[in-house]
CSV table of N, CA and C in Angstrom, one decimal:
chain,number,residue,atom,x,y,z
K,530,MET,N,-61.1,-8.3,47.7
K,530,MET,CA,-59.7,-8.1,47.4
K,530,MET,C,-59.1,-9.4,46.8
K,531,VAL,N,-59.6,-10.5,47.3
K,531,VAL,CA,-59.1,-11.8,46.8
K,531,VAL,C,-59.6,-11.9,45.3
K,532,TRP,N,-60.8,-11.5,45.1
K,532,TRP,CA,-61.4,-11.6,43.7
K,532,TRP,C,-60.6,-10.7,42.8
K,533,ILE,N,-60.2,-9.6,43.2
K,533,ILE,CA,-59.4,-8.7,42.4
K,533,ILE,C,-58.0,-9.3,42.0
K,534,ILE,N,-57.4,-9.9,43.0
K,534,ILE,CA,-56.1,-10.6,42.8
K,534,ILE,C,-56.3,-11.8,41.8
K,535,PHE,N,-57.4,-12.6,42.1
K,535,PHE,CA,-57.7,-13.7,41.2
K,535,PHE,C,-57.9,-13.3,39.8
K,536,ASN,N,-58.8,-12.3,39.6
K,536,ASN,CA,-59.1,-11.8,38.3
K,536,ASN,C,-57.8,-11.2,37.6
K,537,LEU,N,-57.1,-10.5,38.3
K,537,LEU,CA,-55.8,-10.0,37.8
K,537,LEU,C,-54.9,-11.1,37.4
K,538,SER,N,-54.8,-12.2,38.2
K,538,SER,CA,-54.0,-13.4,37.8
K,538,SER,C,-54.4,-14.0,36.6
K,539,VAL,N,-55.8,-14.2,36.4
K,539,VAL,CA,-56.3,-14.8,35.3
K,539,VAL,C,-56.1,-14.0,34.0
K,540,VAL,N,-56.2,-12.7,34.1
K,540,VAL,CA,-56.0,-11.8,33.0
K,540,VAL,C,-54.5,-11.8,32.6
K,541,LEU,N,-53.6,-11.8,33.6
K,541,LEU,CA,-52.2,-11.9,33.3
K,541,LEU,C,-51.8,-13.2,32.7
K,542,ALA,N,-52.4,-14.3,33.2
K,542,ALA,CA,-52.1,-15.6,32.6
K,542,ALA,C,-52.6,-15.7,31.2
K,543,LEU,N,-53.8,-15.2,30.9
K,543,LEU,CA,-54.3,-15.1,29.5
K,543,LEU,C,-53.4,-14.2,28.6
K,544,GLY,N,-52.9,-13.1,29.2
K,544,GLY,CA,-52.0,-12.2,28.5
K,544,GLY,C,-50.7,-12.9,28.1
K,545,MET,N,-50.2,-13.6,29.1
K,545,MET,CA,-48.9,-14.4,28.9
K,545,MET,C,-49.1,-15.4,27.8
K,546,PHE,N,-50.2,-16.1,27.9
K,546,PHE,CA,-50.6,-17.2,26.9
K,546,PHE,C,-50.7,-16.6,25.5
K,547,GLY,N,-51.3,-15.5,25.4
K,547,GLY,CA,-51.5,-14.8,24.1
K,547,GLY,C,-50.1,-14.2,23.6
K,548,TYR,N,-49.3,-13.7,24.5
K,548,TYR,CA,-48.0,-13.2,24.2
K,548,TYR,C,-47.1,-14.3,23.6
K,549,LYS,N,-47.3,-15.5,24.2
K,549,LYS,CA,-46.5,-16.6,23.7
K,549,LYS,C,-46.8,-16.9,22.3
K,550,PHE,N,-48.1,-16.9,21.9
K,550,PHE,CA,-48.5,-17.1,20.5
K,550,PHE,C,-48.0,-16.0,19.6
K,551,TYR,N,-48.1,-14.8,20.1
K,551,TYR,CA,-47.6,-13.6,19.4
K,551,TYR,C,-46.1,-13.8,19.1
K,552,LEU,N,-45.3,-14.1,20.1
K,552,LEU,CA,-43.9,-14.3,19.9
K,552,LEU,C,-43.6,-15.4,18.9
K,553,LYS,N,-44.3,-16.5,19.0
K,553,LYS,CA,-44.1,-17.6,18.0
K,553,LYS,C,-44.4,-17.2,16.6
K,554,TYR,N,-45.5,-16.5,16.5
K,554,TYR,CA,-45.9,-15.9,15.2
K,554,TYR,C,-44.8,-15.0,14.6
K,555,SER,N,-44.3,-14.1,15.5
K,555,SER,CA,-43.3,-13.1,15.1
K,555,SER,C,-42.0,-13.8,14.7
K,556,ILE,N,-41.6,-14.8,15.4
K,556,ILE,CA,-40.4,-15.6,15.1
K,556,ILE,C,-40.5,-16.3,13.7
K,557,ASP,N,-41.7,-16.9,13.5
K,557,ASP,CA,-41.9,-17.6,12.3
K,557,ASP,C,-42.0,-16.6,11.1
K,558,LYS,N,-42.6,-15.5,11.3
K,558,LYS,CA,-42.6,-14.5,10.2
K,558,LYS,C,-41.2,-13.9,9.9
K,559,MET,N,-40.4,-13.7,11.0
K,559,MET,CA,-39.0,-13.2,10.7
K,559,MET,C,-38.2,-14.3,10.0
K,560,GLY,N,-38.4,-15.5,10.4
K,560,GLY,CA,-37.7,-16.6,9.7
K,560,GLY,C,-38.1,-16.7,8.3
K,561,ALA,N,-39.4,-16.5,7.9
K,561,ALA,CA,-39.8,-16.5,6.6
K,561,ALA,C,-39.2,-15.3,5.8
K,562,ASP,N,-39.2,-14.2,6.4
K,562,ASP,CA,-38.6,-13.0,5.8
K,562,ASP,C,-37.1,-13.2,5.6
K,563,LEU,N,-36.4,-13.8,6.5
K,563,LEU,CA,-35.0,-14.1,6.3
K,563,LEU,C,-34.8,-15.0,5.2
K,564,GLU,N,-35.6,-16.0,5.0
K,564,GLU,CA,-35.4,-17.0,3.9
K,564,GLU,C,-35.7,-16.3,2.6
K,565,ASN,N,-36.7,-15.4,2.6
K,565,ASN,CA,-37.0,-14.6,1.3
K,565,ASN,C,-35.8,-13.7,1.0
K,566,ALA,N,-35.2,-13.1,2.0
K,566,ALA,CA,-34.1,-12.2,1.7
K,566,ALA,C,-32.9,-13.0,1.2
K,567,ARG,N,-32.7,-14.2,1.8
K,567,ARG,CA,-31.6,-15.1,1.3
K,567,ARG,C,-31.8,-15.5,-0.1
K,568,ALA,N,-33.0,-15.8,-0.5
K,568,ALA,CA,-33.4,-16.2,-1.8
K,568,ALA,C,-33.1,-15.1,-2.8
K,569,THR,N,-33.3,-13.8,-2.4
K,569,THR,CA,-33.1,-12.7,-3.4
K,569,THR,C,-31.6,-12.3,-3.5
K,570,LEU,N,-30.7,-12.8,-2.6
K,570,LEU,CA,-29.3,-12.4,-2.6
K,570,LEU,C,-28.5,-12.9,-3.8
K,571,GLN,N,-29.0,-13.8,-4.5
K,571,GLN,CA,-28.3,-14.4,-5.7
K,571,GLN,C,-26.9,-14.8,-5.4
K,572,PRO,N,-26.7,-16.0,-4.9
K,572,PRO,CA,-25.4,-16.5,-4.4
K,572,PRO,C,-24.3,-16.4,-5.5
K,573,GLU,N,-24.7,-16.6,-6.7
K,573,GLU,CA,-23.7,-16.5,-7.8
K,573,GLU,C,-23.1,-15.1,-7.9
K,574,THR,N,-23.9,-14.1,-7.8
K,574,THR,CA,-23.5,-12.7,-7.8
K,574,THR,C,-22.6,-12.5,-6.6
K,575,ILE,N,-23.0,-13.0,-5.5
K,575,ILE,CA,-22.1,-12.8,-4.3
K,575,ILE,C,-20.8,-13.4,-4.5
K,576,ARG,N,-20.7,-14.6,-5.0
K,576,ARG,CA,-19.4,-15.3,-5.3
K,576,ARG,C,-18.6,-14.5,-6.3
K,577,GLU,N,-19.2,-14.0,-7.3
K,577,GLU,CA,-18.5,-13.2,-8.3
K,577,GLU,C,-17.9,-11.9,-7.6
K,578,LEU,N,-18.7,-11.2,-6.8
K,578,LEU,CA,-18.3,-10.0,-6.2
K,578,LEU,C,-17.2,-10.3,-5.2
K,579,THR,N,-17.3,-11.4,-4.5
K,579,THR,CA,-16.2,-11.8,-3.6
K,579,THR,C,-14.9,-12.1,-4.3
K,580,ARG,N,-15.0,-12.8,-5.4
K,580,ARG,CA,-13.8,-13.0,-6.2
K,580,ARG,C,-13.2,-11.7,-6.7
K,581,LEU,N,-14.0,-10.8,-7.2
K,581,LEU,CA,-13.6,-9.5,-7.6
K,581,LEU,C,-12.9,-8.7,-6.5
K,582,ASP,N,-13.5,-8.7,-5.3
K,582,ASP,CA,-12.9,-8.1,-4.2
K,582,ASP,C,-11.5,-8.7,-3.9
K,583,ASN,N,-11.4,-10.0,-3.9
K,583,ASN,CA,-10.1,-10.6,-3.7
K,583,ASN,C,-9.1,-10.2,-4.7
K,584,ARG,N,-9.5,-10.1,-6.0
K,584,ARG,CA,-8.5,-9.7,-7.0
K,584,ARG,C,-8.1,-8.2,-6.8
K,585,ILE,N,-9.1,-7.4,-6.5
K,585,ILE,CA,-8.8,-5.9,-6.2
K,585,ILE,C,-7.8,-5.8,-5.1
K,586,ASN,N,-8.0,-6.6,-4.0
K,586,ASN,CA,-7.1,-6.5,-2.8
K,586,ASN,C,-5.8,-7.0,-3.2
K,587,SER,N,-5.7,-8.1,-4.0
K,587,SER,CA,-4.4,-8.6,-4.5
K,587,SER,C,-3.6,-7.6,-5.3
K,588,SER,N,-4.4,-6.9,-6.2
K,588,SER,CA,-3.8,-5.9,-7.0
K,588,SER,C,-3.3,-4.7,-6.2
K,589,ARG,N,-4.0,-4.3,-5.2
K,589,ARG,CA,-3.6,-3.2,-4.3
K,589,ARG,C,-2.3,-3.6,-3.6
K,590,GLU,N,-2.3,-4.8,-3.1
K,590,GLU,CA,-1.0,-5.3,-2.4
K,590,GLU,C,0.1,-5.3,-3.3
K,591,LEU,N,-0.1,-5.7,-4.6
K,591,LEU,CA,1.0,-5.7,-5.5
K,591,LEU,C,1.5,-4.3,-5.8
K,592,ILE,N,0.6,-3.4,-5.9
K,592,ILE,CA,1.0,-2.0,-6.2
K,592,ILE,C,1.7,-1.4,-5.0
K,593,LEU,N,1.2,-1.7,-3.8
K,593,LEU,CA,1.9,-1.2,-2.6
K,593,LEU,C,3.3,-1.7,-2.5
K,594,GLU,N,3.6,-3.0,-2.9
K,594,GLU,CA,4.9,-3.6,-2.7
K,594,GLU,C,5.8,-3.4,-4.0
K,595,HIS,N,5.2,-2.9,-5.1
K,595,HIS,CA,5.9,-2.8,-6.3
K,595,HIS,C,7.0,-1.7,-6.2
K,596,GLN,N,8.2,-2.0,-6.7
K,596,GLN,CA,9.3,-1.1,-6.7
K,596,GLN,C,9.7,-0.8,-8.1
K,597,ILE,N,10.1,0.5,-8.4
K,597,ILE,CA,10.6,0.9,-9.7
K,597,ILE,C,11.9,1.7,-9.5
K,598,LEU,N,12.8,1.5,-10.5
K,598,LEU,CA,14.1,2.1,-10.4
K,598,LEU,C,14.2,3.5,-11.0
K,599,SER,N,13.3,3.9,-11.8
K,599,SER,CA,13.4,5.2,-12.5
K,599,SER,C,13.6,6.4,-11.5
K,600,PRO,N,13.0,6.4,-10.3
K,600,PRO,CA,13.3,7.5,-9.4
K,600,PRO,C,14.7,7.5,-8.9
K,601,LEU,N,15.2,6.3,-8.7
K,601,LEU,CA,16.6,6.1,-8.3
K,601,LEU,C,17.6,6.7,-9.3
K,602,PHE,N,17.3,6.4,-10.6
K,602,PHE,CA,18.1,6.9,-11.6
K,602,PHE,C,18.0,8.4,-11.7
K,603,GLY,N,16.8,8.9,-11.5
K,603,GLY,CA,16.6,10.4,-11.5
K,603,GLY,C,17.4,11.0,-10.4
K,604,PHE,N,17.4,10.4,-9.2
K,604,PHE,CA,18.2,10.9,-8.1
K,604,PHE,C,19.7,10.9,-8.3
K,605,LEU,N,20.1,9.7,-8.9
K,605,LEU,CA,21.6,9.6,-9.2
K,605,LEU,C,22.0,10.7,-10.2
K,606,GLU,N,21.1,10.9,-11.2
K,606,GLU,CA,21.4,11.9,-12.2
K,606,GLU,C,21.5,13.3,-11.6
K,607,ALA,N,20.6,13.6,-10.7
K,607,ALA,CA,20.6,15.0,-10.1
K,607,ALA,C,21.7,15.2,-9.1
K,608,SER,N,22.1,14.1,-8.4
K,608,SER,CA,23.0,14.3,-7.3
K,608,SER,C,24.5,13.9,-7.6
K,609,THR,N,24.7,13.4,-8.8
K,609,THR,CA,26.1,13.0,-9.1
K,609,THR,C,26.9,14.1,-9.7
K,610,LEU,N,28.0,14.4,-9.2
K,610,LEU,CA,28.9,15.5,-9.7
K,610,LEU,C,29.3,15.2,-11.2
K,611,LYS,N,29.6,16.3,-11.9
K,611,LYS,CA,30.1,16.1,-13.3
K,611,LYS,C,31.5,15.5,-13.3
K,612,THR,N,32.2,15.6,-12.2
K,612,THR,CA,33.5,15.0,-12.2
K,612,THR,C,33.5,13.6,-11.7
K,613,VAL,N,32.4,13.0,-11.5
K,613,VAL,CA,32.2,11.6,-11.1
K,613,VAL,C,31.3,10.9,-12.1
K,614,ARG,N,31.7,9.7,-12.4
K,614,ARG,CA,30.9,8.9,-13.3
K,614,ARG,C,30.8,7.4,-12.8
K,615,PHE,N,29.7,6.8,-13.1
K,615,PHE,CA,29.5,5.4,-12.7
K,615,PHE,C,29.6,4.5,-13.9
K,616,SER,N,30.3,3.4,-13.8
K,616,SER,CA,30.5,2.5,-14.9
K,616,SER,C,29.8,1.2,-14.8
K,617,ALA,N,29.3,0.9,-13.6
K,617,ALA,CA,28.6,-0.4,-13.3
K,617,ALA,C,27.6,-0.1,-12.3
K,618,PHE,N,26.4,-0.8,-12.5
K,618,PHE,CA,25.3,-0.6,-11.6
K,618,PHE,C,24.7,-2.0,-11.3
K,619,TYR,N,24.6,-2.3,-10.0
K,619,TYR,CA,24.0,-3.6,-9.6
K,619,TYR,C,23.1,-3.4,-8.4
K,620,TYR,N,22.0,-4.1,-8.4
K,620,TYR,CA,21.1,-4.0,-7.2
K,620,TYR,C,20.6,-5.4,-6.9
K,621,SER,N,20.2,-5.6,-5.7
K,621,SER,CA,19.6,-6.8,-5.3
K,621,SER,C,18.6,-6.5,-4.1
K,622,MET,N,17.6,-7.3,-4.0
K,622,MET,CA,16.6,-7.2,-2.9
K,622,MET,C,17.1,-8.1,-1.8
K,623,THR,N,17.2,-7.5,-0.6
K,623,THR,CA,17.5,-8.3,0.6
K,623,THR,C,16.4,-8.0,1.6
K,624,GLY,N,15.4,-9.0,1.6
K,624,GLY,CA,14.2,-8.7,2.4
K,624,GLY,C,13.4,-7.6,1.8
K,625,GLN,N,13.2,-6.6,2.6
K,625,GLN,CA,12.4,-5.4,2.1
K,625,GLN,C,13.4,-4.3,1.6
K,626,ASP,N,14.7,-4.5,1.7
K,626,ASP,CA,15.7,-3.5,1.3
K,626,ASP,C,16.2,-3.7,-0.1
K,627,LEU,N,16.5,-2.6,-0.7
K,627,LEU,CA,17.2,-2.6,-2.0
K,627,LEU,C,18.6,-2.3,-1.8
K,628,GLN,N,19.5,-3.3,-2.0
K,628,GLN,CA,20.9,-3.1,-1.9
K,628,GLN,C,21.5,-2.6,-3.2
K,629,LEU,N,22.2,-1.5,-3.2
K,629,LEU,CA,22.8,-0.9,-4.4
K,629,LEU,C,24.3,-1.0,-4.4
K,630,SER,N,24.9,-1.5,-5.5
K,630,SER,CA,26.3,-1.5,-5.6
K,630,SER,C,26.7,-0.9,-7.0
K,631,MET,N,27.7,0.0,-7.0
K,631,MET,CA,28.1,0.6,-8.2
K,631,MET,C,29.6,0.7,-8.2
K,632,LYS,N,30.2,0.8,-9.4
K,632,LYS,CA,31.6,1.0,-9.6
K,632,LYS,C,31.7,2.3,-10.4
K,633,GLY,N,32.7,3.1,-10.1
K,633,GLY,CA,32.8,4.4,-10.7
K,633,GLY,C,34.2,4.9,-10.8
K,634,GLU,N,34.3,6.2,-11.3
K,634,GLU,CA,35.5,6.8,-11.4
K,634,GLU,C,35.3,8.3,-11.1
K,635,ALA,N,36.2,8.9,-10.4
K,635,ALA,CA,36.2,10.3,-10.1
K,635,ALA,C,37.5,11.0,-10.5
K,636,ARG,N,37.5,12.3,-10.8
K,636,ARG,CA,38.6,13.0,-11.3
K,636,ARG,C,39.6,13.3,-10.2
K,637,GLY,N,39.4,12.9,-9.1
K,637,GLY,CA,40.4,13.1,-8.0
K,637,GLY,C,39.7,12.7,-6.6
K,638,TYR,N,40.6,12.7,-5.6
K,638,TYR,CA,40.1,12.4,-4.3
K,638,TYR,C,39.1,13.5,-3.8
K,639,ALA,N,39.3,14.7,-4.1
K,639,ALA,CA,38.5,15.8,-3.7
K,639,ALA,C,37.1,15.6,-4.2
K,640,ALA,N,37.0,15.3,-5.5
K,640,ALA,CA,35.7,15.1,-6.2
K,640,ALA,C,35.0,13.9,-5.5
K,641,LEU,N,35.7,12.8,-5.2
K,641,LEU,CA,35.1,11.7,-4.6
K,641,LEU,C,34.7,12.0,-3.2
K,642,ALA,N,35.5,12.8,-2.5
K,642,ALA,CA,35.1,13.2,-1.1
K,642,ALA,C,33.8,14.0,-1.1
K,643,LEU,N,33.7,14.9,-2.1
K,643,LEU,CA,32.5,15.7,-2.2
K,643,LEU,C,31.3,14.9,-2.6
K,644,GLN,N,31.5,13.9,-3.5
K,644,GLN,CA,30.4,13.0,-3.8
K,644,GLN,C,29.9,12.2,-2.6
K,645,ALA,N,30.9,11.7,-1.8
K,645,ALA,CA,30.6,10.9,-0.6
K,645,ALA,C,29.8,11.8,0.3
K,646,ASP,N,30.1,13.1,0.5
K,646,ASP,CA,29.4,14.0,1.3
K,646,ASP,C,28.0,14.2,0.9
K,647,ILE,N,27.8,14.3,-0.4
K,647,ILE,CA,26.4,14.5,-1.0
K,647,ILE,C,25.6,13.2,-0.7
K,648,PHE,N,26.2,12.0,-0.9
K,648,PHE,CA,25.4,10.8,-0.7
K,648,PHE,C,25.2,10.6,0.8
K,649,ASP,N,26.1,11.0,1.6
K,649,ASP,CA,25.9,10.8,3.1
K,649,ASP,C,24.8,11.7,3.6
K,650,LYS,N,24.6,12.9,3.0
K,650,LYS,CA,23.6,13.8,3.4
K,650,LYS,C,22.2,13.4,2.8
K,651,SER,N,22.2,12.6,1.9
K,651,SER,CA,21.0,12.2,1.2
K,651,SER,C,20.1,11.4,2.1
K,652,GLN,N,18.8,11.6,2.1
K,652,GLN,CA,17.8,10.8,2.8
K,652,GLN,C,17.6,9.5,2.2
K,653,TYR,N,18.0,9.3,1.0
K,653,TYR,CA,17.7,8.1,0.2
K,653,TYR,C,18.7,7.0,0.4
K,654,PHE,N,19.9,7.3,0.8
K,654,PHE,CA,20.9,6.2,1.0
K,654,PHE,C,21.2,6.0,2.5
K,655,LYS,N,21.3,4.8,2.9
K,655,LYS,CA,21.6,4.4,4.2
K,655,LYS,C,22.9,3.5,4.1
K,656,ASN,N,23.8,3.7,5.1
K,656,ASN,CA,25.0,2.9,5.2
K,656,ASN,C,25.8,3.1,3.9
K,657,ALA,N,25.9,4.3,3.4
K,657,ALA,CA,26.7,4.5,2.1
K,657,ALA,C,28.2,4.3,2.4
K,658,ILE,N,28.8,3.5,1.6
K,658,ILE,CA,30.2,3.1,1.8
K,658,ILE,C,30.9,3.2,0.4
K,659,PHE,N,32.0,4.0,0.4
K,659,PHE,CA,32.9,4.1,-0.8
K,659,PHE,C,34.1,3.2,-0.4
K,660,SER,N,34.5,2.3,-1.3
K,660,SER,CA,35.6,1.4,-1.0
K,660,SER,C,36.4,1.1,-2.3
K,661,ASP,N,37.4,0.3,-2.1
K,661,ASP,CA,38.3,-0.1,-3.3
K,661,ASP,C,38.8,1.1,-4.0
K,662,LEU,N,39.3,2.1,-3.3
K,662,LEU,CA,39.9,3.3,-3.9
K,662,LEU,C,41.2,2.9,-4.6
K,663,SER,N,41.4,3.3,-5.8
K,663,SER,CA,42.7,3.2,-6.5
K,663,SER,C,42.8,4.2,-7.6
K,664,LEU,N,44.0,4.5,-7.9
K,664,LEU,CA,44.3,5.4,-9.1
K,664,LEU,C,44.4,4.6,-10.3
K,665,ASN,N,43.8,5.1,-11.4
K,665,ASN,CA,44.0,4.4,-12.7
K,665,ASN,C,45.1,5.1,-13.5
K,666,ALA,N,45.4,4.7,-14.7
K,666,ALA,CA,46.5,5.2,-15.5
K,666,ALA,C,46.3,6.7,-15.8
K,667,LYS,N,45.1,7.2,-15.9
K,667,LYS,CA,44.9,8.6,-16.2
K,667,LYS,C,45.0,9.5,-14.9
K,668,GLY,N,45.2,8.9,-13.8
K,668,GLY,CA,45.2,9.7,-12.5
K,668,GLY,C,43.9,9.8,-11.9
K,669,ASP,N,42.8,9.2,-12.4
K,669,ASP,CA,41.5,9.3,-11.8
K,669,ASP,C,41.4,8.2,-10.7
K,670,VAL,N,40.4,8.4,-9.9
K,670,VAL,CA,40.2,7.5,-8.7
K,670,VAL,C,39.1,6.5,-9.1
K,671,ASN,N,39.4,5.3,-9.1
K,671,ASN,CA,38.4,4.2,-9.3
K,671,ASN,C,37.9,3.9,-7.9
K,672,PHE,N,36.6,3.6,-7.8
K,672,PHE,CA,36.0,3.3,-6.5
K,672,PHE,C,34.8,2.3,-6.7
K,673,SER,N,34.4,1.8,-5.6
K,673,SER,CA,33.2,1.0,-5.5
K,673,SER,C,32.3,1.7,-4.5
K,674,PHE,N,31.0,1.6,-4.7
K,674,PHE,CA,30.0,2.3,-3.8
K,674,PHE,C,28.9,1.3,-3.5
K,675,GLU,N,28.6,1.2,-2.2
K,675,GLU,CA,27.4,0.4,-1.8
K,675,GLU,C,26.6,1.2,-0.8
K,676,ALA,N,25.3,0.9,-0.9
K,676,ALA,CA,24.3,1.6,0.0
K,676,ALA,C,23.0,0.8,0.0
K,677,VAL,N,22.3,1.0,1.0
K,677,VAL,CA,20.9,0.5,1.1
K,677,VAL,C,20.0,1.7,0.7
K,678,VAL,N,19.1,1.5,-0.3
K,678,VAL,CA,18.3,2.5,-0.8
K,678,VAL,C,17.0,2.6,0.0
K,679,ASP,N,16.6,3.8,0.4
K,679,ASP,CA,15.4,4.0,1.1
K,679,ASP,C,14.2,3.5,0.3
K,680,PRO,N,13.3,2.7,0.9
K,680,PRO,CA,12.2,2.1,0.1
K,680,PRO,C,11.3,3.2,-0.5
K,681,SER,N,11.2,4.3,0.2
K,681,SER,CA,10.3,5.4,-0.4
K,681,SER,C,10.8,5.9,-1.7
K,682,LEU,N,12.1,5.8,-2.0
K,682,LEU,CA,12.6,6.3,-3.3
K,682,LEU,C,12.1,5.4,-4.4
K,683,VAL,N,12.1,4.1,-4.2
K,683,VAL,CA,11.8,3.2,-5.3
K,683,VAL,C,10.3,2.6,-5.2
K,684,SER,N,9.5,3.2,-4.3
K,684,SER,CA,8.1,2.7,-4.2
K,684,SER,C,7.3,3.3,-5.3
K,685,TYR,N,6.6,2.4,-6.0
K,685,TYR,CA,5.7,2.8,-7.1
K,685,TYR,C,4.6,3.7,-6.6
K,686,GLN,N,4.0,3.3,-5.4
K,686,GLN,CA,3.0,4.2,-4.9
K,686,GLN,C,3.5,5.6,-4.6
K,687,LYS,N,4.7,5.7,-4.0
K,687,LYS,CA,5.2,7.0,-3.7
K,687,LYS,C,5.5,7.8,-4.9
K,688,GLU,N,5.9,7.1,-6.0
K,688,GLU,CA,6.2,7.8,-7.2
K,688,GLU,C,4.9,8.3,-7.8
K,689,VAL,N,3.8,7.6,-7.8
K,689,VAL,CA,2.5,8.0,-8.3
K,689,VAL,C,2.1,9.3,-7.5
K,690,GLU,N,2.3,9.2,-6.2
K,690,GLU,CA,1.9,10.4,-5.3
K,690,GLU,C,2.8,11.6,-5.7
K,691,ARG,N,4.1,11.4,-5.9
K,691,ARG,CA,5.0,12.5,-6.3
K,691,ARG,C,4.6,13.1,-7.6
K,692,LEU,N,4.1,12.3,-8.5
K,692,LEU,CA,3.7,12.8,-9.8
K,692,LEU,C,2.4,13.5,-9.8
K,693,GLY,N,1.6,13.3,-8.7
K,693,GLY,CA,0.3,13.9,-8.5
K,693,GLY,C,-0.8,13.3,-9.3
K,694,ILE,N,-0.6,12.0,-9.7
K,694,ILE,CA,-1.6,11.3,-10.4
K,694,ILE,C,-2.7,10.9,-9.4
K,695,PRO,N,-4.0,11.3,-9.7
K,695,PRO,CA,-5.0,11.0,-8.7
K,695,PRO,C,-5.4,9.5,-8.8
K,696,ALA,N,-5.7,9.0,-7.6
K,696,ALA,CA,-6.2,7.6,-7.6
K,696,ALA,C,-7.6,7.5,-8.2
K,697,PRO,N,-7.8,6.5,-8.9
K,697,PRO,CA,-9.2,6.3,-9.5
K,697,PRO,C,-10.2,6.2,-8.4
K,698,ALA,N,-11.3,6.9,-8.6
K,698,ALA,CA,-12.4,6.8,-7.7
K,698,ALA,C,-13.3,5.6,-8.0
K,699,PRO,N,-13.9,5.0,-7.0
K,699,PRO,CA,-14.8,3.9,-7.2
K,699,PRO,C,-15.9,4.3,-8.2
K,700,ALA,N,-16.4,3.4,-9.0
K,700,ALA,CA,-17.3,3.7,-10.1
K,700,ALA,C,-18.6,4.2,-9.6
K,701,SER,N,-19.0,3.8,-8.4
K,701,SER,CA,-20.3,4.2,-7.9
K,701,SER,C,-20.3,5.7,-7.4
K,702,THR,N,-19.1,6.2,-7.1
K,702,THR,CA,-19.1,7.6,-6.6
K,702,THR,C,-18.4,8.6,-7.6
K,703,SER,N,-18.1,8.1,-8.8
K,703,SER,CA,-17.4,9.0,-9.7
K,703,SER,C,-18.4,10.0,-10.3
K,704,THR,N,-17.9,11.2,-10.6
K,704,THR,CA,-18.7,12.2,-11.3
K,704,THR,C,-17.9,12.8,-12.4
K,705,ALA,N,-18.6,13.3,-13.4
K,705,ALA,CA,-17.9,13.9,-14.5
K,705,ALA,C,-17.5,15.3,-14.1
K,706,THR,N,-16.3,15.7,-14.5
K,706,THR,CA,-15.8,17.1,-14.2
K,706,THR,C,-15.2,17.6,-15.5
K,707,SER,N,-15.1,18.9,-15.6
K,707,SER,CA,-14.5,19.6,-16.7
K,707,SER,C,-13.6,20.7,-16.2
K,708,THR,N,-12.6,21.0,-17.0
K,708,THR,CA,-11.7,22.1,-16.6
K,708,THR,C,-11.7,23.1,-17.7
K,709,SER,N,-11.5,24.3,-17.3
K,709,SER,CA,-11.4,25.4,-18.3
K,709,SER,C,-10.1,26.0,-18.2
K,710,ASN,N,-9.5,26.5,-19.4
K,710,ASN,CA,-8.2,27.1,-19.4
K,710,ASN,C,-8.3,28.5,-19.1
């Protein structure tokens, strides 16, 4: 029984000693493989791809934050009554908000009240205020208008989505397609 335990201990000791050399060999081989992999990565290509990625991300941020006024003008054209006209248009950025100021003329208080109701019900104007009401020589009502414009109306990204323009696919996954009439 003692000899069995002794022989088993010697075999286990030799196995551990051999395993130690095997582990050292494996670690050295993995280190060499890692160095070979690093050498094939081409650091200049990696730097160029990193710079390209940074430029793409910057462009994406610019597009997401870019604002355009053409949808605002389209909305004003569609929602302004024929008896109301605007003679001055001003806007300014206050933080993330677009502050709109306009001066205009309406053919009467009823037309102005109806226009105010249309703008109040609009999802695109917040805090819409008509002020400086006065009658001019022709009997029309002069007024000033101020509102905060909803960012979704002047968002370039939202306009592209509204127009249904597809986003460009990455070059590695693009495929040729055709349409038939």
